[in-house]
Coordinates of C-alpha atoms and ligand atoms in Angstrom, one line a residue:
X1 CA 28.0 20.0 32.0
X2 CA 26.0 21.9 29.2
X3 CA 24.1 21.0 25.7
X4 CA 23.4 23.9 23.7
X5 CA 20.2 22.3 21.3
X6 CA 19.8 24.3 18.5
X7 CA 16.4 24.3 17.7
X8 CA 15.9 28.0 16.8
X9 CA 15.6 27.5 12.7
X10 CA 12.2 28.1 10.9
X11 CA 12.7 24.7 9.2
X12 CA 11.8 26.3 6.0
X13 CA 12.2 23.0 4.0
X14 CA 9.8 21.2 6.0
X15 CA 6.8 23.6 5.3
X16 CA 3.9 23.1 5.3
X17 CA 4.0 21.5 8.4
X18 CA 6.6 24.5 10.4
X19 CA 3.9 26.9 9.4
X20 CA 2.2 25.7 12.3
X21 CA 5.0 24.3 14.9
X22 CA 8.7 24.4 15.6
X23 CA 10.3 22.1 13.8
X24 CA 12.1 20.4 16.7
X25 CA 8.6 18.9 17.6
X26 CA 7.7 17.1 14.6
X27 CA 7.1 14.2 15.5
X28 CA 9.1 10.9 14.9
X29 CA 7.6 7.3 15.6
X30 CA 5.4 10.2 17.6
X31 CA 7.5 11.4 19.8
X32 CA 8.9 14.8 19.2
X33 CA 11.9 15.0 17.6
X34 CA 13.9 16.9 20.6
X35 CA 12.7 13.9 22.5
X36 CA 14.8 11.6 21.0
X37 CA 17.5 13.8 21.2
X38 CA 17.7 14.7 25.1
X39 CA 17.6 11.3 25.9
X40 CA 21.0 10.4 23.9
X41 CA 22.6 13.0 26.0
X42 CA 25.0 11.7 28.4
X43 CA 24.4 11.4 32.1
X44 CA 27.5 14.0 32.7
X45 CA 25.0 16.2 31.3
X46 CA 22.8 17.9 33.7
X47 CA 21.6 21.3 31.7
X48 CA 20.3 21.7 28.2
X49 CA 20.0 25.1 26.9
X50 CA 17.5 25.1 24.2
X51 CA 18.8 27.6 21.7
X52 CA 15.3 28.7 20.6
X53 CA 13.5 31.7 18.1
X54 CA 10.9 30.6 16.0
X55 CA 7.8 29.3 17.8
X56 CA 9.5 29.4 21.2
X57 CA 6.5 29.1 23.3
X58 CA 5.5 25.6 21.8
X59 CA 9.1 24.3 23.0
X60 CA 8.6 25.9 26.1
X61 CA 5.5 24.3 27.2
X62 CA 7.0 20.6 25.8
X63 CA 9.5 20.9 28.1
X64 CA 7.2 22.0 31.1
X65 CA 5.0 19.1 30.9
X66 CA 7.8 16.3 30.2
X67 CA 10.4 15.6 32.4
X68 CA 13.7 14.7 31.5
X69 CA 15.5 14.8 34.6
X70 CA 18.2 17.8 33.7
X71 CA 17.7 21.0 33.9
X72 CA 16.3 23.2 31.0
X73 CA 16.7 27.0 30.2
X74 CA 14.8 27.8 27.0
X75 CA 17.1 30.8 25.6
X76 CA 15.6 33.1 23.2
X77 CA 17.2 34.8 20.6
X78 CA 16.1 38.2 20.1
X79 CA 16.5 36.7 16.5
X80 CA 17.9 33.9 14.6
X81 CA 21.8 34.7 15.3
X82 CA 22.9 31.4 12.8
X83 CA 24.4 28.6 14.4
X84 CA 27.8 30.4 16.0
X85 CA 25.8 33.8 17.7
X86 CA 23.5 30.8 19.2
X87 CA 26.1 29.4 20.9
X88 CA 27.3 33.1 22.3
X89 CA 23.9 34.3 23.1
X90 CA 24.3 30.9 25.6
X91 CA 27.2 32.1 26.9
X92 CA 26.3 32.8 30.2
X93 CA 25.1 29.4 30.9
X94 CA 28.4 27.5 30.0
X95 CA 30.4 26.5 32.8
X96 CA 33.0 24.1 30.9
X97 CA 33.1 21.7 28.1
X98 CA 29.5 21.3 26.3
X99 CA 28.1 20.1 23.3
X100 CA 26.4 21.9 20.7
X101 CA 23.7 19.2 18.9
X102 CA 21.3 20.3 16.0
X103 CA 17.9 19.5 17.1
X104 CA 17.4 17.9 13.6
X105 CA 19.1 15.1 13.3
X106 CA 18.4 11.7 14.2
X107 CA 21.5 9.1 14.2
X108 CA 23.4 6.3 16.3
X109 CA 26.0 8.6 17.8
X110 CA 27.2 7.6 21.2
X111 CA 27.9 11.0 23.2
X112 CA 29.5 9.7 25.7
X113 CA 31.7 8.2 23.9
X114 CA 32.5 11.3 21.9
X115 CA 33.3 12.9 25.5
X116 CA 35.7 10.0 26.2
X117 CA 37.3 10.7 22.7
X118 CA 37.3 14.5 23.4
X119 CA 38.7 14.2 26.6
X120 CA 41.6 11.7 25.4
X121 CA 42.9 14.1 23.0
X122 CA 42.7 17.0 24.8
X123 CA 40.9 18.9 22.3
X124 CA 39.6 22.4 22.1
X125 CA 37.1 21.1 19.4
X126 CA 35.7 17.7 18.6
X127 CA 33.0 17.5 15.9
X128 CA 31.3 14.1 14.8
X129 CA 31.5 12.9 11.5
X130 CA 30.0 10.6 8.8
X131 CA 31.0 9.0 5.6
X132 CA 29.3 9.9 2.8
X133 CA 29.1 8.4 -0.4
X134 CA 28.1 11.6 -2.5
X135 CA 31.1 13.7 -1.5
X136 CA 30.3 16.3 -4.3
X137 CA 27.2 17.4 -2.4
X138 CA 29.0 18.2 1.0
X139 CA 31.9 19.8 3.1
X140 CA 34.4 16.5 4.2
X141 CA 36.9 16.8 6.2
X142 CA 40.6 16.5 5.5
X143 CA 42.0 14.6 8.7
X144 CA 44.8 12.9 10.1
X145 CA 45.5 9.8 11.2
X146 CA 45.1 10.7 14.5
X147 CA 41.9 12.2 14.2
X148 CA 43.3 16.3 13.6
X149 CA 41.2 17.8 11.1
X150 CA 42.9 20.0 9.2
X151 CA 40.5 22.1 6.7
X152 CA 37.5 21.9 5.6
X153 CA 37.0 21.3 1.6
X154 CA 33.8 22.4 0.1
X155 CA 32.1 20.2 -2.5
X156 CA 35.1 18.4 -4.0
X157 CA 35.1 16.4 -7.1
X158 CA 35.1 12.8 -5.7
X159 CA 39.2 12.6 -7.3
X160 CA 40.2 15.5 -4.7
X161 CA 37.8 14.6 -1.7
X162 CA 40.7 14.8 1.0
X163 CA 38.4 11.9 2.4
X164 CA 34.4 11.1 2.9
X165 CA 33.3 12.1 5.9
X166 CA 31.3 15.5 6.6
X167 CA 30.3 17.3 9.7
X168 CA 27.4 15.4 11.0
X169 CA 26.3 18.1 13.1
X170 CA 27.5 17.4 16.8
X171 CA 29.6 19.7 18.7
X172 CA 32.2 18.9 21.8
X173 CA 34.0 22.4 22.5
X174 CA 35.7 24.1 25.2
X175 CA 34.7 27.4 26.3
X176 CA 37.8 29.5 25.3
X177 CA 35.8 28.7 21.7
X178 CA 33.3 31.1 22.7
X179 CA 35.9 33.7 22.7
X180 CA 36.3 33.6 18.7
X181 CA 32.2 34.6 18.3
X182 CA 31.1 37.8 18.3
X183 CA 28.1 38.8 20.2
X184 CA 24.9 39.9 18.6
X185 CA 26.0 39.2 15.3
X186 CA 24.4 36.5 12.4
X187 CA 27.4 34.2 12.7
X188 CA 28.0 30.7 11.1
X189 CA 30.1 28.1 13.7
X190 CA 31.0 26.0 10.7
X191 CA 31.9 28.6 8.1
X192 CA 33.4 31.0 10.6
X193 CA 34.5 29.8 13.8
X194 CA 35.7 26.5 12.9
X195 CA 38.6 27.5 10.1
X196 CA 39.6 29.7 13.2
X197 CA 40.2 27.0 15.8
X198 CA 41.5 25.0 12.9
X199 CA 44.5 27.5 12.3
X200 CA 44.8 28.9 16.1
X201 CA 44.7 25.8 18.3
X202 CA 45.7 22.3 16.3
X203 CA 43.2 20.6 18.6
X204 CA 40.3 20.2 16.2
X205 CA 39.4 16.7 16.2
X206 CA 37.0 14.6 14.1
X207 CA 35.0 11.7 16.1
X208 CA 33.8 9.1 13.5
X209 CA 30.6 6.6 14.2
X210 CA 29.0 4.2 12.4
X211 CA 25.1 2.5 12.3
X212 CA 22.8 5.9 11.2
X213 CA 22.5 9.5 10.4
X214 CA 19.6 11.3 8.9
X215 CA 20.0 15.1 8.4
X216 CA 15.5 15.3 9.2
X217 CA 15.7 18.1 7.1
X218 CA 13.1 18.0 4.0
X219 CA 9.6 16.1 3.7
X220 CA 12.2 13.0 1.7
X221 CA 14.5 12.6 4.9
X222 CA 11.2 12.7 7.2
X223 CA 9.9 9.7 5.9
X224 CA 12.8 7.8 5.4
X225 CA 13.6 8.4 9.1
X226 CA 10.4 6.8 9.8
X227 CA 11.5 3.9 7.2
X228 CA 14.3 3.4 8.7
X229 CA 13.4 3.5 12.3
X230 CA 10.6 1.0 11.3
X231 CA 12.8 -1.1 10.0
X232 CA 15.2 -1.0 12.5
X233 CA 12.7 -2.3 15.2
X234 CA 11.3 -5.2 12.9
X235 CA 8.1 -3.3 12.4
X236 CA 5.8 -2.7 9.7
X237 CA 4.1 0.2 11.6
X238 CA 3.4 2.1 15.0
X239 CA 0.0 3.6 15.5
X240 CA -1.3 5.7 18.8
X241 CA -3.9 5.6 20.9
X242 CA -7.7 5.0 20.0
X243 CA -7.0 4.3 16.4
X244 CA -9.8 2.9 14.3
X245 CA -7.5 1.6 11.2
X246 CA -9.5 -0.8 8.7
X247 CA -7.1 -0.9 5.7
X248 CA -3.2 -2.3 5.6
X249 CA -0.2 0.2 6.9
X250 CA 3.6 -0.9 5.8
X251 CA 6.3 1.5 6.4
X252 CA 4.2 3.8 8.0
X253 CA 3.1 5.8 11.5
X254 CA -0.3 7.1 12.6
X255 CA -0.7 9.4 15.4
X256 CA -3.4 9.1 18.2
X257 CA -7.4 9.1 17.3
X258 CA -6.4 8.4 13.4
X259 CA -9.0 6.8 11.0
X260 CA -8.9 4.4 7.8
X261 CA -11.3 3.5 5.8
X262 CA -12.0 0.2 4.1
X263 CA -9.8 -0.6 1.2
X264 CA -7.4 2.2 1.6
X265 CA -3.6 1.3 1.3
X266 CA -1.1 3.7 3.4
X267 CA 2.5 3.0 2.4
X268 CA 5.9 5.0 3.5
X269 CA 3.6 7.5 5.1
X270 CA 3.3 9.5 8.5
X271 CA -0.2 10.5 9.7
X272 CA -0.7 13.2 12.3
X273 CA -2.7 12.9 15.4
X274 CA -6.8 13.1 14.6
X275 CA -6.3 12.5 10.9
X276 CA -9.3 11.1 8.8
X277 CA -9.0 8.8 5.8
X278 CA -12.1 7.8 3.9
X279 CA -12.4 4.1 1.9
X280 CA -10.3 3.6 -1.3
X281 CA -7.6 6.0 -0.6
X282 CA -4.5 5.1 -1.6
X283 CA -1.4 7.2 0.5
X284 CA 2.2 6.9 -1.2
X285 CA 4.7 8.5 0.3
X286 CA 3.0 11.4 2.0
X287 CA 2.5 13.5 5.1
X288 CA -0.6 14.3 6.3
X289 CA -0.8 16.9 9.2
X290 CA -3.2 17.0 12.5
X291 CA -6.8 17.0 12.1
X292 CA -6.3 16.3 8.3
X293 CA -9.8 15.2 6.4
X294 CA -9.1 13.0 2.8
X295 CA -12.4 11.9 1.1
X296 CA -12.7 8.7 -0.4
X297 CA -11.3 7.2 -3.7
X298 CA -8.3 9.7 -3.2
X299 CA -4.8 9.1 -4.6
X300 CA -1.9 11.2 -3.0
X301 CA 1.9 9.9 -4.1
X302 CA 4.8 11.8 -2.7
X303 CA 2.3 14.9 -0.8
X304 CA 2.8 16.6 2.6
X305 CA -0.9 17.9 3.4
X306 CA -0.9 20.8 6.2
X307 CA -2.4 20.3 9.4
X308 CA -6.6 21.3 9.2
X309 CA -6.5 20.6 5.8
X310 CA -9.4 18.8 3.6
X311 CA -8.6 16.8 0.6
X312 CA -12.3 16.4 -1.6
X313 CA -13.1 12.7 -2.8
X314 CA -11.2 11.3 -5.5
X315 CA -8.2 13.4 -5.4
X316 CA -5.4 12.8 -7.3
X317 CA -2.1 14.7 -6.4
X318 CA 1.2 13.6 -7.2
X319 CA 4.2 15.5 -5.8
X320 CA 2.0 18.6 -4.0
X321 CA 2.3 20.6 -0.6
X322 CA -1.1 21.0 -0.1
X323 CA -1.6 24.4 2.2
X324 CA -4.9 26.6 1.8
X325 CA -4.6 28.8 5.1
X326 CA -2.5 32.2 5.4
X327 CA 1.6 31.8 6.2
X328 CA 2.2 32.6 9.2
X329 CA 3.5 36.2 9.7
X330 CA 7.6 36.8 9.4
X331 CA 8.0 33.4 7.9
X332 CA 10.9 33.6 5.5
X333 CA 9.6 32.5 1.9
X334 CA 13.3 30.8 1.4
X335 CA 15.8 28.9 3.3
X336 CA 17.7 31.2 5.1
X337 CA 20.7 29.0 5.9
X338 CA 22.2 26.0 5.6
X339 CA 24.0 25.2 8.9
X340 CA 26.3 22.0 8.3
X341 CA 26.3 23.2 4.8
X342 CA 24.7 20.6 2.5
Ligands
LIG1 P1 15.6 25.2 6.8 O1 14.9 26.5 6.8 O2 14.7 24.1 6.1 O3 16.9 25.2 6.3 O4 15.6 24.6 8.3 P2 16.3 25.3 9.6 O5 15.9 26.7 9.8 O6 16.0 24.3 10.7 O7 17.9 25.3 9.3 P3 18.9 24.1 9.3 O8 18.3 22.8 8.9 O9 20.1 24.5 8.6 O10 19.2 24.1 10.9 C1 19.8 23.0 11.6 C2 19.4 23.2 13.1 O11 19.9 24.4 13.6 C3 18.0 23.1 13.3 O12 17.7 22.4 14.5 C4 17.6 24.6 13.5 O13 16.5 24.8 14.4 C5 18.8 25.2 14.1 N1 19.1 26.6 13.7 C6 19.2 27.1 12.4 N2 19.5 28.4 12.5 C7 19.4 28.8 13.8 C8 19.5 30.0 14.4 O14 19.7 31.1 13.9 N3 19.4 30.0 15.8 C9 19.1 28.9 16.5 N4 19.0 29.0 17.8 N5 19.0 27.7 15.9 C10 19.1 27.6 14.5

């Protein structure tokens, strides 16, 4: 069996840091993100196609030096095809059922049981879902008892939201699904395929789960995945290998070879591998990329500073991407799609 990873996206929302790497390998308790996804896939699983574009060869090379025990094909789009020409560029690979994951999000979903669910109900489709409190901000789901989704309803007012639960970004489909995409094409599973199978088949089903689900999307979601992961393990902080760290860390990670001065407080922050902080720094809230340099007496609240960048003593920056070097050539200067459609 086959999981399509879609892992292709410039991850526009997370720059500075996707200037220099894909963001599928931004790292999470430091371990790449893809990481923690591969190894929720069920043991039925034995090939993982890694839908991939945008800084390809750094995925590659993960994968060739870490061993997962299934298979991997790292499958190129000539370009970004959007989340439904993915899936068809992959085509070839499919050999039955498979699941289509986003690389990006982080959550508590059993897969196998999903496959047990899918399997049960003989459905063309299955897609997870999670409730929401905010319904006005998402797609949900109008569903049936029995687990049929019906439609899709955009941003509802909270009075008409058919229910609370939105698409939470996992896939379970059959391959006569494949048939609805259009090769070579920009095409968008969610907005175009699914309304498709919806009408066509009746066996679009919604599988719920409970416990977490971050969407790792933007700088905000990065740390609280950290937060919450923290928490979730009882710890105040994980640091790597041949740290020297002289000042208190609460809600917060540090990468290998990572430096603190005296005195400096680092709260609801994620440090990079070989990162430098001087004495009397105070980090609230911030991202600080590989090889970064702060100078002492610096104050940073709610910053993401790129990787090989160098903050001067006594700093103060509240609410700044910090990025001095050029952008990388054909990176998009906006988002250039939303796929579960926040
Ligand atoms: P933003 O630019 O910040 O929106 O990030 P993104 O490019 O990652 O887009 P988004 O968060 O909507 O994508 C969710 C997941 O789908 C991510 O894992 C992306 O890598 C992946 N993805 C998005 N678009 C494509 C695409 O065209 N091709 C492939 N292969 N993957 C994609």
């Amino acid at each position: 069996m086959e999981a399509i990873i879609l892992a292709g996206g410039f991850g526009t929302r997370l720059r500075p840091f996707t200037f220099t790497r894909a963001k599928s390998l931004l790292p999470i308790l430091n371990e790449p993100m893809i990481s923690h996804l591969v190894k929720t896939l069920p043991k039925k699983v034995d090939t993982v196609i890694l839908a991939v574009n945008y800084r390809r060869e750094q995925i590659e090379e993960y994968f060739r030096t870490h061993d997962f025990g299934k298979t991997i094909i790292v499958n190129e789009e000539p370009e970004p095809l959007g989340t439904g020409g993915a899936v068809k560029f992959a085509e070839k690979y499919i050999t039955g059922s498979f699941f289509v994951l986003n690389a990006d999000i982080i959550c508590s979903l059993n897969l196998t049981e999903m496959l047990r669910f899918h399997e049960k109900k003989k459905a063309v489709a299955t897609i997870s879902l999670w409730p929401v409190e905010n319904v006005s901000e998402f797609g949900v789901v109008d569903i049936k008892k029995d687990g049929t989704i019906t439609k899709f309803v955009e941003k509802p007012k909270a009075e008409d939201a058919p229910s609370d639960l939105i698409n939470a970004g996992a896939y379970l489909l059959e391959q006569p699904v494949l048939e609805y995409i259009e090769p070579g094409k920009l095409v968008s599973m969610e907005k175009q395929i699914f309304p498709q199978i919806i009408q066509n088949t009746g066996r679009f089903f919604g599988f719920k789960f409970q416990g977490h689900w971050i969407d790792v999307g933007r700088i905000s979601s990065y740390i609280s995945v950290h937060v919450h992961l923290l928490e979730a393990q009882r710890k105040k902080y994980v640091i790597g290998e041949q740290c020297e760290i002289l000042g208190p860390l609460t809600h917060s990670c540090a990468g290998n070879r990572v430096r603190i001065g005296k005195n400096t407080t680092v709260e609801s922050s994620v440090l990079f591998d070989g990162v430098t902080v001087g004495e009397n720094v105070s980090l609230d809230h911030c991202v600080i990329g590989e090889k970064v340099e702060i100078g002492e007496g610096s104050n940073l609240k709610n910053v993401a500073v790129g990787d090989n960048e160098t903050i001067d003593k006594n700093t103060t920056h509240d609410n700044a991407i910090v990025w001095n070097q050029p952008i990388p050539q054909g990176y998009p200067n906006k988002q250039i799609g939303n796929v579960i459609g926040e």
